Amino acid sequence: MQFHHHGYVTTDPRIQPAAGLGLDRPDELPDEMDLLIVGAGPAGILLAAQMSQYPTINTRIIERRGGRLEMGQADGIQARSVETFQAFGFAERVIAEAFHLTAMNFWSTDPDDPSRIVRTQRTVDDPDGFSEFPHLIINQARVIDYFAEAARFGPGRIAPDYGWELIDLKVLPEGERPVEVTLRRTAGEGAGEERTVRAVYVVGADGARSAVREALGMRLEGTQAMHAWAVLDALAVTDFPDIRTKCQVQTPKGGIQLIPREGGHLFRMYVDLGEVDESDRGAVRSTSLDAAIAKANEILAPYTLDVRHVPWHSVYEVGHRLTSRFDDVPADEVGTRAPRVFIAGDACHTHSAKAGQGMNVSMQDTFNLGWKLGQVISELSPASLLDTYAAERQVVAKNLIDFDREWSTMLTKDPAEIPPDELAEFYVKTAEFPAGFRTHYAPSIITGRDQHQALATGFPLGKRFHSAGVVRVADANPMELGHHARADGRWRIYAFADGARPADSPALQEWAEWMLDAGDSPLGSFNPADAELDALFDVKVVFQGRHDEVDLRAVPTLFLPRVGPFDLIDYEKVHATDPARDIFSERGVARTGALVVVRPDMYVAHVLPLAARDELTAFFALSMRSTGGS
């Protein structure tokens, strides 16, 4: 965390100075705005937190509830989401509060005594070390709280407008704010009243019954699995030995998925209610809590479950559904006009809860979209950048539906149909997908082609930037290189030096001089003339030697930019290798040096040699507007 560069800070440094519209944000919902976010669940509130970093953009977020969500349904936080929390500045606090899921045990019918269950296998949750961050369990409401704080503490000072729901919207053929939205007051003074507002863009993050999606004439299309589950959060006394370990229990009587919750006592239990007849017409959803608990005890025998308190429970039927589009542009018009309305999260994809994907994938939807909206509305990028949202995220959603269909089907099978070892093997083998690291964006205007991938094999193009250990030169602090990146809308350029020290790195020196001084470099072409050097591009260097071999006085000025009204030097962009974890070896970075370009949403956009100057500028020219230089 960096602060004091604008003067001595005596209050909470997480509260950034207000700027732009955040200086005098009106309490009342205005008639006109740049961006209207519908829904303050995880997807919507993450987008609000991102847009708070663009304080000149008039962003509002509405929520039909009258106030804060007190109890959310989702609870699984995959490691990729924790990486995202790090970018928003609150990963450490979530990690301290949440339950850490490190193992999964499998139970099945005892072959020697079918009346009882036995543990058949223990598995490690992340056997391949996909991330340095853990898999967590925490109430969705708390995740929303943290993002709401980030939105409120950001320069834009964004806070939800509670008690409003969207009734209808129309995209008009012309006008500065062409999206006309009809809203209704749902709570507080004036409940039931309707009003019309206008926006440049609208994002529907309003759940599976999305009014935004319906206004666009789209439907969630897919299949119902004709299988029902009860789910309950419970406080109970039990002799089941793995009550504080994630478990999957498979028996001919049905299955249970057990997930320990934060706080040391609470757990969530999914109880298999079996096949649902086509003529059921939703009757299974009236299954009582007592019936669900009785079914759980039947499956767990000989162990018993004495449930003392259930703060929340529900019954649902497994369904897998996806919309045909993620924005308002029909397939035959893509590329002919820019989208004005987007949908994200459950508004465009729904599935079972068994893989813990709903909240996680929803947040990644809007993390993908937010910086793009920020760049376009700020006129830093052309509107064509917005086409990449649907192109990238619809593929991810389709892959999620396919994975969840396979996994949830396996969980409903009798142990005679699928041996316990096979279920455990599938869980371990596919761990990268639910952890959030199988996403791989195709080449586009913001993801280059892989002709130079051999220069940094551990940073695959189109996949999330996998952090690695380095040592910061100025203060000898060991750290993860990716942890310094923030969700501030900036591109990252990691320059891996061609030598151990500045004097041994001629290719790096030449590239740094070009970046700083040439009118045709990314800084010269796209950085606003009156902006700080790192306003759009956060450029860092990693030398091949030890930190005590690097003389800061010899480091190119590009990596020691001046910041703030006092023209102070930022010393936190210069790194060296950690002798215990050589990043060049660990991530397959060529000793001749390389550039790794990372998008604002933390996905690798390009890998280039240090000499590929024209290619670097040409890549950014695809998605950024020329500003005349710094």
XYZ file of C-alpha atoms in Angstrom:
630
model
C 0.000 0.000 0.000
C 1.360 3.397 -1.003
C 0.302 6.704 0.560
C 1.750 9.987 1.946
C 2.777 11.028 -1.609
C 0.084 13.744 -1.505
C 0.968 14.740 2.050
C 0.948 13.184 5.488
C -2.001 10.824 6.032
C -3.282 10.391 9.590
C -6.531 8.564 8.788
C -7.284 5.154 7.218
C -5.022 5.010 4.128
C -7.508 2.688 2.389
C -9.771 5.724 1.972
C -8.511 7.325 -1.222
C -8.893 11.070 -1.736
C -12.210 11.938 -3.353
C -11.976 13.213 -6.908
C -14.220 14.189 -9.794
C -17.864 13.446 -9.077
C -16.823 11.886 -5.778
C -16.142 15.367 -4.384
C -19.840 16.212 -4.284
C -21.790 13.075 -5.052
C -25.551 13.722 -4.788
C -27.540 11.458 -2.465
C -30.544 11.395 -4.786
C -30.550 9.309 -7.947
C -30.103 11.758 -10.857
C -32.133 11.832 -14.076
C -29.060 11.310 -16.238
C -25.881 9.291 -15.782
C -23.078 7.699 -17.748
C -23.447 4.185 -16.351
C -26.336 2.556 -14.516
C -25.616 -0.745 -12.755
C -28.736 -2.769 -11.932
C -28.221 -5.085 -8.963
C -25.834 -4.816 -6.004
C -24.941 -8.491 -5.692
C -21.332 -9.648 -6.128
C -21.202 -8.894 -9.870
C -22.805 -5.472 -9.591
C -20.939 -4.272 -6.515
C -17.565 -5.358 -7.949
C -18.361 -3.267 -11.014
C -19.209 -0.312 -8.762
C -15.877 -0.716 -6.950
C -14.058 -0.745 -10.283
C -15.914 2.317 -11.571
C -15.060 4.220 -8.386
C -11.541 4.336 -9.820
C -12.975 6.412 -12.696
C -14.332 9.374 -10.693
C -15.128 11.535 -13.741
C -17.700 8.948 -14.837
C -21.180 9.396 -13.397
C -21.926 5.869 -12.183
C -24.938 4.824 -10.140
C -25.880 1.377 -8.828
C -29.469 0.512 -7.893
C -30.715 -2.384 -5.772
C -34.343 -3.441 -5.216
C -33.629 -4.409 -1.584
C -34.180 -1.687 0.953
C -30.675 -2.044 2.393
C -27.638 -4.234 2.891
C -27.866 -7.961 2.170
C -27.648 -9.757 5.506
C -27.434 -13.376 4.400
C -26.238 -14.488 0.994
C -26.695 -17.903 -0.561
C -23.241 -18.301 -2.128
C -20.219 -18.980 0.062
C -17.372 -20.586 -1.915
C -14.484 -18.285 -2.844
C -12.081 -19.790 -5.366
C -8.419 -18.783 -5.408
C -8.868 -16.693 -8.570
C -11.437 -14.598 -6.712
C -8.996 -14.101 -3.826
C -6.441 -12.844 -6.349
C -9.100 -10.376 -7.463
C -9.723 -9.332 -3.859
C -5.993 -8.597 -3.633
C -6.328 -6.230 -6.592
C -9.136 -4.416 -4.761
C -7.107 -4.239 -1.551
C -8.974 -6.493 0.880
C -7.670 -10.055 0.351
C -5.859 -10.149 3.699
C -8.996 -9.299 5.660
C -11.121 -11.874 3.852
C -8.436 -14.522 4.360
C -8.394 -13.783 8.099
C -12.183 -14.034 8.387
C -12.923 -16.978 6.102
C -12.674 -20.736 6.483
C -9.682 -22.167 4.590
C -10.641 -25.156 2.498
C -7.494 -27.272 2.116
C -8.835 -30.805 1.696
C -11.788 -32.814 0.456
C -12.671 -36.252 1.788
C -14.831 -38.835 0.087
C -17.201 -41.234 1.854
C -19.199 -44.137 0.497
C -21.078 -47.262 1.525
C -18.984 -49.742 3.488
C -18.613 -52.785 1.182
C -18.537 -55.047 4.251
C -21.616 -53.481 5.852
C -23.976 -51.601 3.492
C -25.812 -50.094 6.467
C -22.913 -47.737 7.225
C -20.572 -45.321 5.434
C -16.767 -45.239 5.512
C -14.150 -42.751 4.379
C -12.707 -43.935 1.075
C -10.230 -41.198 0.172
C -8.613 -37.977 1.302
C -7.573 -35.412 -1.326
C -5.687 -32.120 -1.226
C -7.745 -29.177 -2.472
C -4.998 -27.609 -4.638
C -2.437 -30.362 -5.302
C -0.691 -28.481 -8.106
C -0.298 -25.095 -6.427
C -2.322 -23.083 -8.953
C -2.166 -20.015 -6.721
C -0.416 -18.701 -3.661
C -3.886 -17.773 -2.368
C -6.210 -20.223 -0.585
C -9.665 -21.587 -1.399
C -12.048 -19.924 1.063
C -15.569 -20.182 2.431
C -17.301 -16.984 3.531
C -20.822 -15.575 3.389
C -21.644 -13.793 0.142
C -22.962 -10.856 2.154
C -19.496 -10.235 3.558
C -17.963 -10.275 0.075
C -20.507 -7.643 -0.936
C -19.587 -5.626 2.164
C -15.918 -5.550 1.199
C -16.609 -4.490 -2.379
C -19.105 -1.886 -1.168
C -16.382 -0.463 1.052
C -13.962 -0.363 -1.898
C -16.590 1.493 -3.956
C -17.317 3.923 -1.119
C -13.622 4.494 -0.322
C -12.584 4.923 -3.969
C -12.204 8.385 -5.535
C -15.712 8.186 -7.023
C -17.367 7.560 -3.605
C -19.982 5.229 -5.127
C -22.696 3.751 -2.895
C -25.816 1.745 -3.811
C -29.140 3.499 -4.304
C -31.299 1.032 -2.374
C -35.018 0.578 -2.960
C -35.105 0.875 -6.757
C -35.924 -1.783 -9.359
C -35.796 -1.686 -13.147
C -39.168 -2.108 -14.853
C -38.180 -1.599 -18.471
C -35.527 -0.152 -20.724
C -35.265 0.938 -24.347
C -32.206 1.658 -26.459
C -33.024 4.687 -28.562
C -31.452 5.108 -32.018
C -29.693 8.346 -31.112
C -28.911 10.729 -28.298
C -26.029 11.368 -25.913
C -27.626 9.017 -23.374
C -29.594 6.632 -25.556
C -30.666 4.086 -22.920
C -34.026 5.064 -21.444
C -34.781 3.242 -18.199
C -38.032 3.018 -16.247
C -37.531 2.508 -12.517
C -39.893 1.830 -9.622
C -39.384 2.665 -5.949
C -39.566 -0.558 -3.904
C -38.863 0.736 -0.400
C -38.937 3.875 1.670
C -40.769 7.101 0.964
C -42.577 7.045 -2.351
C -42.650 3.239 -2.650
C -44.496 2.249 -5.828
C -43.691 5.450 -7.693
C -42.074 5.209 -11.119
C -39.597 7.475 -12.870
C -37.505 7.514 -16.028
C -33.740 8.033 -16.188
C -31.299 8.111 -19.110
C -27.867 6.502 -19.316
C -25.059 6.021 -21.797
C -24.651 2.382 -20.731
C -26.582 -0.056 -18.524
C -25.287 -3.265 -16.939
C -27.786 -5.822 -15.684
C -26.331 -7.743 -12.749
C -29.807 -8.422 -11.407
C -29.810 -12.188 -11.065
C -31.482 -15.160 -12.704
C -34.812 -13.331 -12.990
C -33.090 -10.360 -14.626
C -35.402 -7.550 -15.680
C -32.619 -6.180 -17.881
C -32.354 -9.475 -19.751
C -36.110 -9.652 -20.219
C -36.231 -6.066 -21.482
C -33.717 -7.089 -24.159
C -35.992 -9.952 -25.193
C -33.522 -12.646 -24.153
C -34.110 -15.850 -22.191
C -32.022 -18.273 -20.188
C -32.066 -21.395 -22.346
C -31.019 -24.888 -21.337
C -32.108 -27.972 -19.474
C -33.448 -29.012 -16.097
C -31.648 -32.017 -14.609
C -34.847 -33.327 -12.912
C -32.912 -33.784 -9.675
C -33.508 -31.907 -6.421
C -31.313 -30.956 -3.491
C -32.011 -29.429 -0.100
C -29.389 -27.021 1.177
C -29.085 -25.777 4.748
C -26.670 -23.774 6.858
C -26.662 -25.436 10.260
C -25.280 -25.462 13.755
C -25.362 -29.049 14.971
C -23.885 -31.637 17.318
C -22.647 -34.742 15.510
C -20.321 -37.706 15.808
C -19.452 -37.544 12.097
C -15.633 -37.190 12.282
C -15.172 -34.999 9.194
C -17.715 -32.333 10.065
C -14.997 -29.645 9.701
C -13.643 -30.948 6.389
C -15.288 -30.605 2.996
C -16.787 -34.006 2.142
C -18.695 -35.777 -0.561
C -20.805 -38.708 0.654
C -22.143 -41.139 -1.977
C -24.592 -43.896 -1.037
C -27.486 -45.754 -2.707
C -29.759 -43.713 -0.409
C -28.479 -40.445 -1.873
C -25.561 -38.087 -1.518
C -24.405 -35.247 0.696
C -21.922 -32.483 0.064
C -20.657 -30.989 3.318
C -18.878 -27.633 3.418
C -17.551 -26.135 6.690
C -18.311 -22.440 7.030
C -16.387 -19.577 8.564
C -16.405 -19.091 12.319
C -15.540 -22.626 13.426
C -19.068 -23.987 14.006
C -21.391 -23.391 11.081
C -21.510 -25.757 8.096
C -23.446 -25.978 4.849
C -24.954 -29.270 3.769
C -26.397 -30.174 0.370
C -28.739 -33.152 0.755
C -29.721 -35.243 -2.248
C -33.522 -35.479 -2.496
C -33.362 -37.717 -5.556
C -34.912 -37.723 -8.998
C -37.861 -35.437 -9.675
C -40.724 -36.698 -11.790
C -41.641 -34.584 -14.813
C -45.128 -34.185 -13.371
C -43.748 -32.757 -10.093
C -44.217 -29.128 -11.237
C -42.028 -27.774 -8.453
C -43.738 -29.631 -5.607
C -40.369 -30.897 -4.370
C -39.486 -27.330 -3.425
C -41.969 -27.577 -0.553
C -39.847 -30.291 1.103
C -39.713 -29.378 4.793
C -36.569 -28.677 6.750
C -37.336 -31.630 9.037
C -37.584 -33.928 6.024
C -34.235 -32.706 4.709
C -32.553 -33.288 8.089
C -34.094 -36.759 8.309
C -32.745 -37.571 4.851
C -29.289 -36.356 5.899
C -29.331 -38.642 8.926
C -30.398 -41.566 6.749
C -27.449 -40.997 4.399
C -24.906 -40.433 7.205
C -25.745 -43.593 9.184
C -24.352 -44.824 11.513
C -23.407 -41.241 12.342
C -26.058 -38.861 13.643
C -26.736 -35.199 13.125
C -28.491 -33.291 15.927
C -29.344 -29.967 14.306
C -29.706 -27.151 16.848
C -30.159 -24.078 14.612
C -30.702 -23.418 10.876
C -30.367 -19.748 9.877
C -31.124 -20.488 6.204
C -32.316 -23.360 4.056
C -33.769 -23.922 0.615
C -34.657 -26.589 -1.954
C -33.702 -26.301 -5.600
C -33.711 -28.310 -8.792
C -30.482 -28.450 -10.766
C -30.630 -26.516 -14.036
C -28.033 -25.454 -16.599
C -28.993 -22.400 -18.610
C -27.248 -19.789 -20.732
C -28.347 -16.752 -22.738
C -27.569 -16.465 -26.434
C -26.029 -13.000 -25.971
C -24.335 -11.016 -23.200
C -25.215 -7.590 -24.627
C -27.899 -5.894 -26.720
C -26.239 -6.406 -30.113
C -27.793 -9.244 -32.173
C -25.356 -11.736 -33.692
C -25.847 -10.373 -37.212
C -25.041 -6.824 -36.067
C -21.826 -7.532 -34.109
C -19.141 -5.163 -35.345
C -21.623 -2.749 -36.908
C -22.541 -0.932 -33.703
C -21.279 -0.830 -30.147
C -23.301 -2.427 -27.345
C -25.150 -0.163 -24.917
C -26.602 -2.728 -22.505
C -24.801 -5.686 -20.919
C -25.807 -8.545 -18.644
C -23.518 -10.358 -16.211
C -23.539 -13.137 -13.639
C -26.726 -15.106 -13.012
C -28.531 -12.848 -15.476
C -26.800 -14.758 -18.274
C -25.716 -18.139 -16.843
C -27.138 -20.417 -14.126
C -26.027 -23.834 -12.911
C -25.791 -25.948 -9.774
C -23.999 -24.803 -6.625
C -21.861 -27.940 -6.267
C -18.663 -26.590 -7.823
C -18.871 -23.224 -6.047
C -18.774 -21.267 -9.288
C -21.760 -18.919 -9.381
C -20.454 -15.967 -7.390
C -16.895 -16.486 -8.622
C -17.651 -16.504 -12.340
C -20.118 -13.638 -11.910
C -17.438 -11.448 -10.337
C -15.026 -12.282 -13.143
C -17.696 -11.212 -15.654
C -17.768 -7.675 -14.317
C -14.022 -7.536 -13.612
C -13.660 -8.208 -17.328
C -16.229 -5.543 -18.232
C -15.482 -2.765 -15.747
C -12.146 -1.496 -17.002
C -13.416 -1.616 -20.576
C -16.358 0.615 -19.718
C -14.024 2.907 -17.805
C -11.639 3.254 -20.730
C -14.395 3.819 -23.299
C -16.476 6.297 -21.294
C -13.269 8.187 -20.422
C -12.529 8.325 -24.173
C -9.228 6.527 -23.704
C -10.386 3.631 -25.906
C -12.749 3.223 -28.864
C -16.198 1.717 -28.290
C -15.100 -1.402 -30.189
C -13.305 -2.466 -27.000
C -16.728 -3.286 -25.526
C -17.297 -6.009 -28.139
C -14.668 -8.117 -26.382
C -16.805 -8.550 -23.243
C -19.375 -10.866 -24.804
C -16.777 -12.507 -27.033
C -14.644 -13.471 -24.026
C -17.125 -14.173 -21.273
C -19.728 -16.159 -23.200
C -17.117 -18.824 -23.952
C -16.237 -19.002 -20.244
C -19.901 -19.394 -19.303
C -20.406 -22.187 -21.852
C -17.378 -24.052 -20.492
C -18.714 -23.605 -16.966
C -22.103 -25.046 -17.879
C -20.452 -28.073 -19.510
C -18.188 -28.685 -16.508
C -20.960 -28.278 -13.957
C -23.288 -30.586 -15.870
C -20.667 -33.343 -15.759
C -19.744 -32.783 -12.086
C -23.302 -32.463 -10.764
C -24.339 -35.580 -12.683
C -21.516 -37.553 -11.102
C -22.634 -36.452 -7.642
C -26.072 -37.977 -8.098
C -24.895 -41.416 -9.176
C -25.034 -44.552 -7.065
C -21.586 -45.748 -5.890
C -22.200 -48.873 -7.965
C -22.240 -46.681 -11.097
C -19.182 -44.583 -10.254
C -16.539 -45.918 -7.844
C -15.498 -43.488 -5.064
C -11.918 -43.434 -6.369
C -13.134 -42.268 -9.769
C -15.080 -39.375 -8.232
C -12.041 -38.288 -6.201
C -9.788 -38.596 -9.259
C -12.113 -36.348 -11.289
C -12.140 -33.762 -8.483
C -8.334 -33.608 -8.389
C -7.825 -33.816 -12.150
C -10.188 -30.930 -12.904
C -9.191 -28.743 -9.932
C -7.791 -25.995 -12.169
C -11.223 -25.262 -13.652
C -13.239 -24.618 -10.463
C -10.262 -22.754 -8.983
C -10.796 -20.226 -11.801
C -7.587 -20.776 -13.745
C -8.760 -22.608 -16.869
C -10.024 -19.367 -18.470
C -8.017 -18.769 -21.637
C -8.973 -15.770 -23.767
C -8.509 -16.044 -27.544
C -6.436 -13.562 -29.572
C -8.213 -10.224 -30.011
C -7.486 -6.504 -29.913
C -6.515 -6.932 -26.229
C -4.840 -10.359 -26.362
C -1.944 -10.842 -28.749
C -0.831 -13.906 -30.656
C 1.729 -16.287 -29.263
C 4.624 -15.976 -31.704
C 6.882 -14.823 -28.845
C 5.442 -17.096 -26.121
C 8.755 -18.973 -25.832
C 10.231 -15.868 -24.170
C 8.026 -16.390 -21.087
C 6.422 -19.818 -21.126
C 5.083 -19.481 -17.577
C 2.942 -16.490 -18.553
C 0.612 -17.992 -21.189
C -1.173 -15.435 -23.346
C -4.850 -15.130 -22.558
C -4.524 -16.672 -19.093
C -4.375 -14.869 -15.786
C -0.969 -13.489 -14.754
C 0.420 -16.094 -12.355
C 2.400 -14.186 -9.758
C 5.838 -15.291 -8.596
C 8.314 -14.250 -5.936
C 10.764 -11.371 -6.329
C 12.682 -9.045 -4.004
C 12.061 -5.301 -4.112
C 15.424 -3.607 -4.535
C 14.842 -0.427 -2.513
C 13.962 -2.118 0.775
C 14.976 -5.806 0.307
C 11.378 -6.923 0.854
C 10.517 -10.321 -0.654
C 7.096 -10.221 -2.305
C 4.828 -11.591 -4.964
C 5.284 -9.589 -8.153
C 1.579 -9.610 -8.995
C 0.365 -8.486 -5.575
C 1.297 -4.864 -6.169
C -1.169 -4.595 -9.076
C -4.404 -2.828 -8.202
C -7.805 -2.738 -9.895
C -7.190 0.814 -11.055
C -7.726 0.421 -14.804
C -4.021 0.527 -15.668
C -2.121 -1.851 -17.928
C 0.934 -3.548 -16.435
C 4.165 -3.929 -18.369
C 6.689 -6.195 -16.666
C 10.143 -5.706 -18.177
C 12.392 -8.686 -17.485
C 15.967 -7.461 -17.846
C 18.597 -9.045 -20.065
C 21.142 -8.914 -17.239
C 21.732 -9.154 -13.510
C 22.269 -5.419 -13.068
C 21.424 -2.230 -14.977
C 24.940 -2.065 -16.409
C 24.598 -5.619 -17.739
C 21.240 -4.952 -19.420
C 21.786 -3.002 -22.653
C 18.534 -4.166 -24.297
C 16.553 -3.068 -21.256
C 18.327 0.302 -21.164
C 17.536 0.985 -24.816
C 13.896 -0.046 -24.430
C 13.444 2.106 -21.300
C 14.918 5.165 -23.017
C 12.611 4.649 -25.998
C 9.559 4.241 -23.768
C 10.349 7.444 -21.893
C 11.498 9.712 -24.723
C 10.085 8.541 -28.054
C 6.884 10.021 -29.391
C 5.936 6.688 -30.932
C 6.217 4.674 -27.701
C 3.082 3.708 -25.736
C 3.797 6.539 -23.306
C 4.377 9.007 -26.110
C 1.316 7.861 -28.031
C -1.344 7.255 -25.394
C -0.464 8.832 -22.032
C -2.330 12.144 -21.581
C 0.033 15.102 -21.768
C -0.895 16.440 -18.320
C -0.900 13.038 -16.584
C 1.710 11.397 -14.378
C 4.135 9.052 -16.093
C 2.372 5.907 -14.895
C -1.219 7.114 -15.315
C -2.099 4.440 -17.884
C 0.879 2.077 -17.800
C 2.343 0.654 -14.596
C 5.821 -0.341 -15.761
C 8.009 -2.524 -13.540
C 11.420 -4.144 -13.997
C 12.880 -7.412 -12.728
C 16.657 -7.878 -12.884
C 18.236 -11.325 -13.010
C 20.625 -10.695 -10.115
C 20.203 -10.312 -6.377
C 18.736 -7.131 -4.943
C 22.064 -6.095 -3.417
C 23.672 -6.210 -6.870
C 21.308 -3.570 -8.290
C 22.371 0.063 -7.917
C 19.217 2.189 -7.946
C 21.233 5.140 -9.255
C 21.835 3.208 -12.476
C 18.231 2.096 -12.977
C 16.495 3.846 -15.916
C 14.251 6.746 -14.914
C 11.253 4.971 -16.447
C 11.193 2.629 -13.449
C 11.569 5.448 -10.887
C 8.719 7.791 -11.861
C 7.868 11.011 -10.063
C 4.495 11.075 -8.312
C 2.260 13.485 -6.418
C 2.394 17.249 -5.880
C 5.826 16.999 -4.209
C 7.353 15.247 -7.230
C 8.453 12.273 -5.106
C 10.192 9.183 -6.490
C 8.276 5.892 -6.556
C 10.796 3.236 -5.507
C 8.425 0.272 -5.677
C 8.784 -0.647 -9.366
C 12.331 -2.075 -9.293
C 12.801 -5.748 -8.422
C 15.439 -8.455 -8.446
C 15.223 -12.217 -8.286
C 14.622 -14.041 -5.040
C 17.520 -16.518 -4.641
C 15.095 -19.073 -3.229
C 12.644 -18.606 -6.126
C 14.252 -17.402 -9.333
C 11.313 -15.999 -11.289
C 13.208 -16.383 -14.571
C 13.495 -20.120 -14.005
C 10.139 -20.543 -12.285
C 8.184 -18.831 -15.079
C 10.379 -19.779 -18.021
C 11.528 -16.226 -18.820
C 14.329 -15.966 -21.371
C 17.691 -14.696 -20.131
C 17.762 -12.388 -23.162
C 14.934 -10.463 -21.518
C 11.234 -10.112 -22.267
C 8.206 -7.875 -21.911
C 5.060 -9.313 -20.356
C 2.019 -7.104 -20.902
C -0.891 -7.639 -18.503
C -4.409 -6.313 -18.923
C -6.153 -4.299 -16.186
C -8.152 -7.440 -15.288
C -4.866 -9.329 -14.698
C -4.811 -11.486 -17.853
C -1.637 -11.771 -19.920
C -2.132 -9.713 -23.066
C 1.219 -10.090 -24.822
C 4.756 -11.406 -24.552
C 7.385 -9.582 -26.602
C 11.165 -9.248 -26.899
C 12.652 -6.027 -25.565
C 13.511 -4.989 -29.123
C 9.904 -5.261 -30.400
C 9.120 -1.589 -29.997
C 6.878 -1.002 -32.997
C 4.986 -4.193 -32.233
C 4.310 -3.033 -28.667
C 2.888 0.321 -29.753
C 0.894 -1.293 -32.549
C -0.683 -3.697 -30.060
C -1.875 -0.900 -27.772
C -3.108 1.088 -30.787
C -5.730 -1.615 -31.355
C -7.555 -0.749 -28.143
C -6.443 2.763 -27.128
C -6.880 6.246 -28.534
C -3.854 8.372 -29.303
C -3.615 11.360 -26.974
C -0.596 13.140 -28.322
C 1.836 11.970 -25.684
C 3.224 12.865 -22.289
